[in-house]
């Protein structure tokens, strides 16, 4: 099952949910503006990142800026605590399942959440259209 962490006002979150719906993929939505996020959830996300904290925390958004701290100077445990207290500092959307993680919405990358058989058919159709 795909879990998608969203923020209500995020257009990329809306695009990701529309894409998932259009491809009839089931998901559970976790609205970061309304629901807290557990340390376990953060650790699960972090285990699938390539660049750790930098992959999931937006130091440029207004919520992070309002904290008046340098996130890069904090320990991992301190950042996890900071995220649990201020979940809106996370980039959005974050899509995660048992194997995959995607931060942000990129149509080419989100296709990884399609079952392999569907991906293979869609890729073959795209190659055929390109050849015509």
PDB file of N, CA and C in Angstrom, residues 7 32-33 35-37 82-91:
ATOM      1  N   UNK A   7       0.272  18.113   2.014  1.00  0.00           N
ATOM      2  CA  UNK A   7      -0.121  19.379   2.632  1.00  0.00           C
ATOM      3  C   UNK A   7      -1.278  19.888   1.776  1.00  0.00           C
ATOM      4  N   UNK A  32      -0.031  16.362   6.553  1.00  0.00           N
ATOM      5  CA  UNK A  32       0.930  16.869   7.530  1.00  0.00           C
ATOM      6  C   UNK A  32       0.460  18.139   8.231  1.00  0.00           C
ATOM      7  N   UNK A  33      -0.508  18.823   7.651  1.00  0.00           N
ATOM      8  CA  UNK A  33      -1.050  20.012   8.282  1.00  0.00           C
ATOM      9  C   UNK A  33      -2.070  19.684   9.361  1.00  0.00           C
ATOM     10  N   UNK A  35      -2.270  16.112  10.760  1.00  0.00           N
ATOM     11  CA  UNK A  35      -1.903  14.915  11.511  1.00  0.00           C
ATOM     12  C   UNK A  35      -0.425  14.957  11.881  1.00  0.00           C
ATOM     13  N   UNK A  36      -0.111  14.429  13.045  1.00  0.00           N
ATOM     14  CA  UNK A  36       1.294  14.348  13.440  1.00  0.00           C
ATOM     15  C   UNK A  36       1.946  13.184  12.701  1.00  0.00           C
ATOM     16  N   UNK A  37       3.250  13.162  12.733  1.00  0.00           N
ATOM     17  CA  UNK A  37       4.013  12.072  12.128  1.00  0.00           C
ATOM     18  C   UNK A  37       4.895  11.486  13.221  1.00  0.00           C
ATOM     19  N   UNK A  82      12.490  17.569  15.758  1.00  0.00           N
ATOM     20  CA  UNK A  82      12.013  18.804  15.136  1.00  0.00           C
ATOM     21  C   UNK A  82      10.895  18.510  14.129  1.00  0.00           C
ATOM     22  N   UNK A  83      11.053  17.449  13.345  1.00  0.00           N
ATOM     23  CA  UNK A  83      10.032  17.072  12.363  1.00  0.00           C
ATOM     24  C   UNK A  83       8.747  16.638  13.069  1.00  0.00           C
ATOM     25  N   UNK A  84       8.872  15.864  14.142  1.00  0.00           N
ATOM     26  CA  UNK A  84       7.656  15.421  14.844  1.00  0.00           C
ATOM     27  C   UNK A  84       6.891  16.612  15.410  1.00  0.00           C
ATOM     28  N   UNK A  85       7.613  17.649  15.815  1.00  0.00           N
ATOM     29  CA  UNK A  85       6.973  18.853  16.355  1.00  0.00           C
ATOM     30  C   UNK A  85       6.506  19.810  15.255  1.00  0.00           C
ATOM     31  N   UNK A  86       7.151  19.743  14.087  1.00  0.00           N
ATOM     32  CA  UNK A  86       6.865  20.659  12.971  1.00  0.00           C
ATOM     33  C   UNK A  86       6.838  19.878  11.659  1.00  0.00           C
ATOM     34  N   UNK A  87       5.855  19.016  11.448  1.00  0.00           N
ATOM     35  CA  UNK A  87       5.864  18.156  10.261  1.00  0.00           C
ATOM     36  C   UNK A  87       5.802  18.909   8.935  1.00  0.00           C
ATOM     37  N   UNK A  88       5.387  20.153   8.973  1.00  0.00           N
ATOM     38  CA  UNK A  88       5.282  20.892   7.706  1.00  0.00           C
ATOM     39  C   UNK A  88       6.636  21.346   7.168  1.00  0.00           C
ATOM     40  N   UNK A  89       7.716  21.053   7.886  1.00  0.00           N
ATOM     41  CA  UNK A  89       9.045  21.349   7.330  1.00  0.00           C
ATOM     42  C   UNK A  89       9.465  20.280   6.320  1.00  0.00           C
ATOM     43  N   UNK A  90       8.677  19.211   6.239  1.00  0.00           N
ATOM     44  CA  UNK A  90       8.979  18.177   5.251  1.00  0.00           C
ATOM     45  C   UNK A  90       8.616  18.648   3.853  1.00  0.00           C
ATOM     46  N   UNK A  91       9.392  18.201   2.889  1.00  0.00           N
ATOM     47  CA  UNK A  91       9.041  18.440   1.492  1.00  0.00           C
ATOM     48  C   UNK A  91       7.765  17.655   1.209  1.00  0.00           C
TER      49      UNK A  91
END
